[in-house]
Coordinates of C-alpha atoms and ligand atoms in Angstrom, one line a residue:
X1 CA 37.2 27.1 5.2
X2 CA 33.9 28.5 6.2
X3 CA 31.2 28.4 3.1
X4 CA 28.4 30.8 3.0
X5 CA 25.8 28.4 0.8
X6 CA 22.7 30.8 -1.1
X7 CA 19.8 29.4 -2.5
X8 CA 17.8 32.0 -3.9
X9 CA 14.3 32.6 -4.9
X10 CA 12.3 35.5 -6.5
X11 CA 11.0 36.4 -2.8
X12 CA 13.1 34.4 -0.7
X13 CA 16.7 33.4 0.1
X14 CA 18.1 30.6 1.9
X15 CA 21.7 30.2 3.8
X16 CA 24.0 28.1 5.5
X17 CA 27.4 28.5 6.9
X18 CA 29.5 25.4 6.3
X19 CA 32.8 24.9 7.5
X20 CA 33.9 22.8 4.6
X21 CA 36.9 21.5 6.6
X22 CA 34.8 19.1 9.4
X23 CA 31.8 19.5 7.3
X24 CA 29.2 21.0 10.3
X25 CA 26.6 23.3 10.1
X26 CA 27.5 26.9 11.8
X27 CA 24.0 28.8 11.3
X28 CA 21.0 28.3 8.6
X29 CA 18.8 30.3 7.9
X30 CA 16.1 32.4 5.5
X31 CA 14.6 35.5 4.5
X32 CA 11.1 35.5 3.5
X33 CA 8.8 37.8 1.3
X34 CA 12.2 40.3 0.4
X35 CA 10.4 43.0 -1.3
X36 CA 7.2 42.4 -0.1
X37 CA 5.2 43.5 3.0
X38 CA 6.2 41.7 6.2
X39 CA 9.9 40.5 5.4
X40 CA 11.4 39.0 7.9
X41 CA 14.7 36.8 8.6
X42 CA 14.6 33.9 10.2
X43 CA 18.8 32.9 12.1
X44 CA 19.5 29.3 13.5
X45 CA 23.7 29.5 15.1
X46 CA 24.1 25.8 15.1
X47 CA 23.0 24.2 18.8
X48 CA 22.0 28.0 19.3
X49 CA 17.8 29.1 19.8
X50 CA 16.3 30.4 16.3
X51 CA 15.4 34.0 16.1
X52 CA 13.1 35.9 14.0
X53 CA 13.7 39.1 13.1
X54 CA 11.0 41.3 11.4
X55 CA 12.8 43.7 9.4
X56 CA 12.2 45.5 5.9
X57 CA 14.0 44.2 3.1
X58 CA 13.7 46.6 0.0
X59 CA 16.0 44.5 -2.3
X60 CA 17.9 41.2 -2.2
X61 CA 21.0 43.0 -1.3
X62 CA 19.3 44.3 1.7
X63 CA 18.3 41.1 2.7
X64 CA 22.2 40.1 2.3
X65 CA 22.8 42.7 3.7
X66 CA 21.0 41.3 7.0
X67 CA 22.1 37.7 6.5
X68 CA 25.8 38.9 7.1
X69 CA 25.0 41.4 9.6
X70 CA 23.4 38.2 11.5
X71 CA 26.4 36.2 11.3
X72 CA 28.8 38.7 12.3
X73 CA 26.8 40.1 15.2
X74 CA 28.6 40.2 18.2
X75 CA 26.3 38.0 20.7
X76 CA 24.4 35.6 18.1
X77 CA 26.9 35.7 15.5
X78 CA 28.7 32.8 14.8
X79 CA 31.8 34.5 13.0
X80 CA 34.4 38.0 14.2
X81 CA 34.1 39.3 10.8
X82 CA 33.2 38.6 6.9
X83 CA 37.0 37.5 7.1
X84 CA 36.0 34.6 8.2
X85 CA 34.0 33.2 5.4
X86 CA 36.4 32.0 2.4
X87 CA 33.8 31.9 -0.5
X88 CA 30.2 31.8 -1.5
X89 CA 28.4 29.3 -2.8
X90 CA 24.9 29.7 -5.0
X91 CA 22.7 27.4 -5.8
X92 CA 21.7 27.8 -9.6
X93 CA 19.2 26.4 -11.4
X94 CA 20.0 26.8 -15.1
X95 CA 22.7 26.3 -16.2
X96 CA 22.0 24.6 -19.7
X97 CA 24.5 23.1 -21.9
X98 CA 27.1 25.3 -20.4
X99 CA 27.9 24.3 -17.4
X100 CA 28.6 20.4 -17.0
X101 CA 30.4 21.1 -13.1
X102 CA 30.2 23.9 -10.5
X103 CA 32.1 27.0 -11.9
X104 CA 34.0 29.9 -10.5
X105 CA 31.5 32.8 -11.6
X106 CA 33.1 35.7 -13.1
X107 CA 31.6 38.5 -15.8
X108 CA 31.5 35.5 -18.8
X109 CA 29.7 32.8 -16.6
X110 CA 27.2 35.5 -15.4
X111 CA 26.3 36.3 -18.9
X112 CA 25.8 32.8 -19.5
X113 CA 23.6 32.1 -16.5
X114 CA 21.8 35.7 -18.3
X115 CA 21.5 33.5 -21.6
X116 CA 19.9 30.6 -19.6
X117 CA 17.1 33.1 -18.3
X118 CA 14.5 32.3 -20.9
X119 CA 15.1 28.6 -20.0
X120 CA 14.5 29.4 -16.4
X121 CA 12.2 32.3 -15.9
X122 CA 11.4 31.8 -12.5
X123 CA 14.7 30.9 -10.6
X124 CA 17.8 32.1 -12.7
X125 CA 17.0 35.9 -13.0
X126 CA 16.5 35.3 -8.9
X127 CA 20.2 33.5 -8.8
X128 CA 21.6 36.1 -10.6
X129 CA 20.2 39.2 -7.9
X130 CA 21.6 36.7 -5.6
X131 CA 25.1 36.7 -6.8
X132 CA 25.3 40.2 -7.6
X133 CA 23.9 41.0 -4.0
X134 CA 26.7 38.9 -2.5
X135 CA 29.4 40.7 -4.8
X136 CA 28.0 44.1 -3.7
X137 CA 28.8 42.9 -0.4
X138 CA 31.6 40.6 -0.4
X139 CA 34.0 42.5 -2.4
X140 CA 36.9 40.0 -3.5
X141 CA 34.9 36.7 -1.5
X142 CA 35.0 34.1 -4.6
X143 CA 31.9 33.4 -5.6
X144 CA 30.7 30.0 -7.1
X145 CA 28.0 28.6 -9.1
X146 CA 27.2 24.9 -8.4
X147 CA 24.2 24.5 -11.1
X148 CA 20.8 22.0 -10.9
X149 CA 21.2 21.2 -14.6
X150 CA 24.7 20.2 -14.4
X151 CA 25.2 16.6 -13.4
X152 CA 22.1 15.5 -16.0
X153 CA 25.0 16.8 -18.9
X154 CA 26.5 13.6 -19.3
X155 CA 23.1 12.1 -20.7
X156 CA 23.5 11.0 -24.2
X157 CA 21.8 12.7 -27.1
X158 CA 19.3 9.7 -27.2
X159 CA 18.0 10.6 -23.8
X160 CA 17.7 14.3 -24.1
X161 CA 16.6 14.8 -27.6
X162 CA 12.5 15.9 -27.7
X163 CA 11.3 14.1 -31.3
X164 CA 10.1 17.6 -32.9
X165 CA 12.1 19.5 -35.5
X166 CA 15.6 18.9 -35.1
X167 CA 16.0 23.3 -35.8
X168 CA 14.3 23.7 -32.4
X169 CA 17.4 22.5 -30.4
X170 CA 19.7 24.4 -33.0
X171 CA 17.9 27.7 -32.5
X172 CA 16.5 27.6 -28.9
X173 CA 18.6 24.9 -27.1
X174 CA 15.2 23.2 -26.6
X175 CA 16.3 19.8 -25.1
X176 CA 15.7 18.1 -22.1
X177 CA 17.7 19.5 -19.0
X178 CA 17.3 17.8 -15.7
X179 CA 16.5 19.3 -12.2
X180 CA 17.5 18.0 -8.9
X181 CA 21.1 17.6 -10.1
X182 CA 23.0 18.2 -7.2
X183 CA 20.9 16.1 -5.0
X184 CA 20.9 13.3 -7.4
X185 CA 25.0 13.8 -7.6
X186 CA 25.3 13.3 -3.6
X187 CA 22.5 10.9 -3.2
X188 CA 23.9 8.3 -5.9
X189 CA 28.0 8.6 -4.3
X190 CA 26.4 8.2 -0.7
X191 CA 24.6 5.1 -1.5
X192 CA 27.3 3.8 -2.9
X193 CA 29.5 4.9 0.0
X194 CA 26.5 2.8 2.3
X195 CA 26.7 -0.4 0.1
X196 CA 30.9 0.2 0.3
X197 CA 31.4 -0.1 -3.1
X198 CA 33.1 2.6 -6.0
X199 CA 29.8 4.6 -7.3
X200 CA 31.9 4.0 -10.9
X201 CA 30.9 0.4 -10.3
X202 CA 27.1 0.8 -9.6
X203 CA 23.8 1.4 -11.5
X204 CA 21.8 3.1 -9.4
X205 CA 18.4 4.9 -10.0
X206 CA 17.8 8.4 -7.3
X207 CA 13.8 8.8 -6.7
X208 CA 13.9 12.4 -5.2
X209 CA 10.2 12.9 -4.3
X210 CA 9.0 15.9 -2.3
X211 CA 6.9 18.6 -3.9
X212 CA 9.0 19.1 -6.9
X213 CA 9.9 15.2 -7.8
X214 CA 12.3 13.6 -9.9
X215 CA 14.0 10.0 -10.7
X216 CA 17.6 9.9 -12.5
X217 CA 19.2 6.8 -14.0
X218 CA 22.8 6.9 -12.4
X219 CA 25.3 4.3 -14.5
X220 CA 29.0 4.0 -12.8
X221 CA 28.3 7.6 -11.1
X222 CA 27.2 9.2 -14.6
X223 CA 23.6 10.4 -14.9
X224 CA 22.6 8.8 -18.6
X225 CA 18.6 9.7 -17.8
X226 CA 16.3 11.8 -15.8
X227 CA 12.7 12.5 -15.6
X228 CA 12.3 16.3 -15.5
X229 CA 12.8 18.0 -19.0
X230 CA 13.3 21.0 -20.7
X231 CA 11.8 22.7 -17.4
X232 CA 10.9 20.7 -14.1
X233 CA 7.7 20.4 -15.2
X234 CA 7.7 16.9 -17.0
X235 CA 7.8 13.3 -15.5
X236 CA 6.4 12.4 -12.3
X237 CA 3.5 13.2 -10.6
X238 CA 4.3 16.4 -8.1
X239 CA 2.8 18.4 -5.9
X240 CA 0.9 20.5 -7.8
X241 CA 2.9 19.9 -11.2
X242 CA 1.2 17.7 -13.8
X243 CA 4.2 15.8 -14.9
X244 CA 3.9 14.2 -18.1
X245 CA 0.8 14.5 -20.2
X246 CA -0.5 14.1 -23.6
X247 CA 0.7 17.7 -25.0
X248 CA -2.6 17.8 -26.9
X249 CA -4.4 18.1 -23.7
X250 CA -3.1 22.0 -23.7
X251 CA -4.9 22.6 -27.3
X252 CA -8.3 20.5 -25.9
X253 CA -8.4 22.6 -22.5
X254 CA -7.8 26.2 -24.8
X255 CA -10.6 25.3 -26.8
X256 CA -13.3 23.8 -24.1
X257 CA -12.5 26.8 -21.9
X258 CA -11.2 29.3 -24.1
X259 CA -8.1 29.3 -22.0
X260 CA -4.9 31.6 -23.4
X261 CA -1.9 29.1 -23.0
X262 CA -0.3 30.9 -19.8
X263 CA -3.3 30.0 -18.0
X264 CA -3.1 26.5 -19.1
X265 CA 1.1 26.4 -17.7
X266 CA -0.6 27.8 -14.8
X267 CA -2.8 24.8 -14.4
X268 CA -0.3 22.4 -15.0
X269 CA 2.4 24.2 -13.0
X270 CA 0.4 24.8 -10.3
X271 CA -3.4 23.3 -9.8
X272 CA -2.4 19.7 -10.9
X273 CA 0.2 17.1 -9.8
X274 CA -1.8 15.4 -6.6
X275 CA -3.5 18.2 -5.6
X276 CA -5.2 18.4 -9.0
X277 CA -5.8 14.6 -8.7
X278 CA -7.1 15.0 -5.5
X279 CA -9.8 17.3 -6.3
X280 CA -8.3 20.0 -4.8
X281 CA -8.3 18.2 -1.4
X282 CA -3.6 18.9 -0.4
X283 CA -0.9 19.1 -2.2
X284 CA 1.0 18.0 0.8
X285 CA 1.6 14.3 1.3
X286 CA 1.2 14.3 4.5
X287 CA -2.5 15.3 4.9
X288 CA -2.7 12.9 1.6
X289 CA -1.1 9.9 4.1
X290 CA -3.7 10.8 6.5
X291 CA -6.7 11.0 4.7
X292 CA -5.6 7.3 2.6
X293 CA -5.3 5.6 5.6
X294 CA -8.8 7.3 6.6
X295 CA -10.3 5.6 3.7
X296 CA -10.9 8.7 1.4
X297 CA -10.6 8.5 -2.4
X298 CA -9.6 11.5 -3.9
X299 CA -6.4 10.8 -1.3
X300 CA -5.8 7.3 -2.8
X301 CA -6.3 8.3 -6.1
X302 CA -3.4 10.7 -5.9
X303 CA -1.2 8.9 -3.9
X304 CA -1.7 5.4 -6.1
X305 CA -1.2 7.4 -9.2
X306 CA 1.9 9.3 -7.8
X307 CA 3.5 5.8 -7.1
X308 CA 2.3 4.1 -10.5
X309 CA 4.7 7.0 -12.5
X310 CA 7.4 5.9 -10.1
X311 CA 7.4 2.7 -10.3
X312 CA 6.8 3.2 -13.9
X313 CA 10.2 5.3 -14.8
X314 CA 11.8 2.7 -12.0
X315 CA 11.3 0.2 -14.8
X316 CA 12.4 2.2 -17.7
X317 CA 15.4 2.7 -15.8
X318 CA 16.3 -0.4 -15.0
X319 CA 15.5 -1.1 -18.7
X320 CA 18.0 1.8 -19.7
X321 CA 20.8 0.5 -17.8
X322 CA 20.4 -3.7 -17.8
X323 CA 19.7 -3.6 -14.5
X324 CA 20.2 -1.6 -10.9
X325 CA 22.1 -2.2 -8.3
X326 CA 20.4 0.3 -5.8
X327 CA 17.0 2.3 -5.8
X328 CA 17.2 5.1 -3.3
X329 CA 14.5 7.2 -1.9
X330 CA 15.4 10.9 -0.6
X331 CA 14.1 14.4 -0.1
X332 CA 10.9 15.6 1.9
X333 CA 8.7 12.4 0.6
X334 CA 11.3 10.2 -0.2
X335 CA 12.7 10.3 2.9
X336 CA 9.8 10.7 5.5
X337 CA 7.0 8.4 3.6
X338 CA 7.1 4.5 4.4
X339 CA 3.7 4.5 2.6
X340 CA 5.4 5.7 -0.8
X341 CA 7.9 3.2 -0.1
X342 CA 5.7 0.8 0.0
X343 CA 3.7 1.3 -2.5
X344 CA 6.6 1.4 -4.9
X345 CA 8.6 -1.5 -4.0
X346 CA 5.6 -3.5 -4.0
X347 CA 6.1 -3.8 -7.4
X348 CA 9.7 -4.2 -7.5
X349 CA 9.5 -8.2 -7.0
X350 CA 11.0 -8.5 -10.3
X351 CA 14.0 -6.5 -9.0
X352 CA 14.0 -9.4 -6.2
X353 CA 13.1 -6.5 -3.5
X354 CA 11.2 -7.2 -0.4
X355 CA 11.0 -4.5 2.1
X356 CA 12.6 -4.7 6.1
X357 CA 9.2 -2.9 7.4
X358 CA 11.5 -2.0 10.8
X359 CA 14.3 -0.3 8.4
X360 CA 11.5 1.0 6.2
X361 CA 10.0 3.2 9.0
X362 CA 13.1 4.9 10.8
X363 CA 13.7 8.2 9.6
X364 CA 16.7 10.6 9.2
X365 CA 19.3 8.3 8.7
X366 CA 20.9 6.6 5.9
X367 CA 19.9 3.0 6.0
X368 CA 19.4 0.2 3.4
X369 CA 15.9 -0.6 3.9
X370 CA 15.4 -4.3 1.7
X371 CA 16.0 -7.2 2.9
X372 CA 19.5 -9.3 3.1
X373 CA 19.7 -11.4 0.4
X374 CA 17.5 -8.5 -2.0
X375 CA 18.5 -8.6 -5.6
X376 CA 18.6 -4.9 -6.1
X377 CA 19.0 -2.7 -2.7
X378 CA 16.8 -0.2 -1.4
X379 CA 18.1 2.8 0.3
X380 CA 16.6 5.8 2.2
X381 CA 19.8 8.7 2.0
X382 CA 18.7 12.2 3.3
X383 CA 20.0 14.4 0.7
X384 CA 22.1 17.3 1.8
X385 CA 22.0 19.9 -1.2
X386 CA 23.6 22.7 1.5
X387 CA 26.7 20.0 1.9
X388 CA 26.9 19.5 -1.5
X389 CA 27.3 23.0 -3.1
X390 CA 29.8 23.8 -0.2
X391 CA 31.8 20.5 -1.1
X392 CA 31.7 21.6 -4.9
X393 CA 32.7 25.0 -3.5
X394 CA 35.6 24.4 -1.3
X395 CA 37.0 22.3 -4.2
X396 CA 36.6 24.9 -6.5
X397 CA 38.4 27.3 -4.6
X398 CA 41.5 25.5 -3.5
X399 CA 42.2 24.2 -7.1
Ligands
ADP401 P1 10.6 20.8 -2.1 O1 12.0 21.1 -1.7 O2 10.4 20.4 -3.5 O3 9.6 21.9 -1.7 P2 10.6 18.8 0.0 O4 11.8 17.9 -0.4 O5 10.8 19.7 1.2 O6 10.1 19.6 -1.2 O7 9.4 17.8 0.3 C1 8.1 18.4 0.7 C2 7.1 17.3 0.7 O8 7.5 16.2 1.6 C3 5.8 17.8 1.2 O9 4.7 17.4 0.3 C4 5.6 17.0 2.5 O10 4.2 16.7 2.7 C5 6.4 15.8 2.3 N1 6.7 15.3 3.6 C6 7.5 15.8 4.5 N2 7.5 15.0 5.7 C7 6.7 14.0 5.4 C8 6.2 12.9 6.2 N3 6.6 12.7 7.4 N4 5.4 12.0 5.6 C9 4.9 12.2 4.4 N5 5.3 13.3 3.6 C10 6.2 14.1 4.1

């Protein structure tokens, strides 16, 4: 069955075309700046040339609208007609304590994913124009929600409980959620499928680092912690996010710079992580690799103290589950850095981990990159988010 995958944003909105069946790529591809001045959609066909078309797109529908026409066009298309495509699959962000697994969306779950808006303000009101551009469209397609929240469900109160008044999580739900799910999910069963043993029988702790970072503690294939919170803001070091901080620094920074708290979310959502540690110098790790190995400072700084919160929630982790059987390095950073990699496992002696430097600098493949004989493993797996909502999808459908 061919899957259409949609991951979308306020402005933007991603696809693939999976044929869940033998599991390839048919076409990828994205619209940018939907509603805004210069949209245009960018169409891969799988071993075909990418083509850009500049085209206005009022509305999200419109730009679905364009995604399908793509697909169905009669020289670059990949499929005869709409026919062809058995369901949707959206990518959700939100989907607190509703949703533990991907769901068949109907009227009920949309006015849960509604619920979950304040939680989200960013992505889920975004989602939900997807999925109701996609409806509009794909009258009688079924349509399912695979959410980002959803695999961090199983973690025990202990773990998701803040420590402020108990009547904040009975009123507002305010708990800590969990991001990155589905990439955690896939990440955790492939390395287990790699090391050939049941994920039910492994510990294993997921460092998905690229701009928006995250670590989960995954015990026998159940995620029991996770670094990101009530929002994706806390835990690590990111891009341009702060992580975690001292929440006192919000009511210092107000008064020092007469700042009105959305200015100080701003600041941490978006002028800290390593480019705030930086000075302002990238919030890209690759110009941050380049300038470190140039010798510059404000590069080092943010890269050393980027590793030090991994390495640091690498340790709780292990603490949280007696131990880890696998540590495993994906997305942008994860997967592409053998500085990072470095830098972290260098203080993973404990865990009886010495690198393979060979292993440790191939890319794009899964591969366990310690040493034979290495008490706990290290892998790099390339997550595959696209693969994993269409897996959830098909199943979802067929049942
Ligand atoms: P997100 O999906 O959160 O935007 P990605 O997973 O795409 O993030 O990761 C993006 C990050 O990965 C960027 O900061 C980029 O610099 C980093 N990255 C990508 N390739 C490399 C590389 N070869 N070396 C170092 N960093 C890389």
């Amino acid at each position: 069955m061919n899957i259409l995958v949609i991951n979308c944003g306020s402005s933007s909105l991603k696809f693939q075309l999976i044929d869940s069946e033998s599991e390839k790529l048919i076409a990828k591809g994205l619209c940018e700046r939907i509603a805004i001045e210069g949209s245009r959609l960018v169409y891969t066909p799988a071993g075909g040339e990418k083509q850009i078309t500049e085209a206005p797109m009022r509305d999200h529908k419109e730009a679905v609208s364009l995604v399908l026409k793509a697909l169905t066009d009669e020289k670059t298309g990949v499929v005869k007609s709409l026919d062809e495509i058995g369901a949707v699959g959206h990518r959700l962000v939100h989907g607190g304590e509703h949703f533990s697994k991907a769901t068949l969306i109907t009227e009920e779950v949309k006015k849960a994913i509604q619920d979950c808006c304040e939680l989200a303000p960013l992505h889920n009101p975004a989602n939900l124009i997807g999925i109701e551009a996609c409806e509009a469209l794909m009258p009688g397609t079924p349509m399912v929600g695979v959410f980002d929240t959803a695999f961090h469900q199983t973690m025990p109160e202990e773990a998701y409980m803040y420590a402020i008044p108990y009547r904040y999580y009975q009123d507002y739900k305010i708990r800590r959620y969990g991001f990155h799910g589905t990439s955690h999910a896939y990440v955790s069963k492939r390395a287990a499928a790699v090391l050939g043993q049941p994920v039910e029988s492994l510990k294993t702790i997921v460092c998905h680092l690229g701009n928006g970072a995250s670590v989960s503690a995954v015990k026998y294939g159940k995620c029991i912690d996770t670094s990101m919170g009530l929002t994706p803001l806390e835990g690590l070091v990111m891009g341009t996010r702060s992580g975690d901080i001292d929440p006192a620094i919000i009511e210092f920074i107000a008064h020092k710079e007469g700042k009105s708290i959305d200015e100080i979310m701003n600041i941490l959502n978006k002028e800290s992580g390593v480019y705030g540690l930086s000075n302002g110098f990238s919030s890209d790790f690759r110009d941050l690799e380049d300038a470190y190995l140039e010798g510059n400072e404000d590069a080092a700084r943010a890269l050393k103290a980027f590793s030090q919160r991994v390495i640091k929630y690498i340790g709780a982790y292990v603490a949280e589950m007696d131990g880890a059987d696998a540590i495993c390095f994906t997305a942008g950073l994860g997967e592409n850095s053998p500085i990072i990699r470095d830098m972290v496992c260098a203080s993973l002696s404990y865990l009886g981990i010495t690198l393979d430097e060979e292993a440790n600098h191939k890319r794009g493949e899964e591969i366990i990159i310690s040493r034979p004989g290495s008490g706990t493993k290290v892998l790099v797996i390339p997550t595959n988010e696209e693969l994993a909502i269409a897996r959830e999808t098909a199943e979802i459908v067929k049942s």
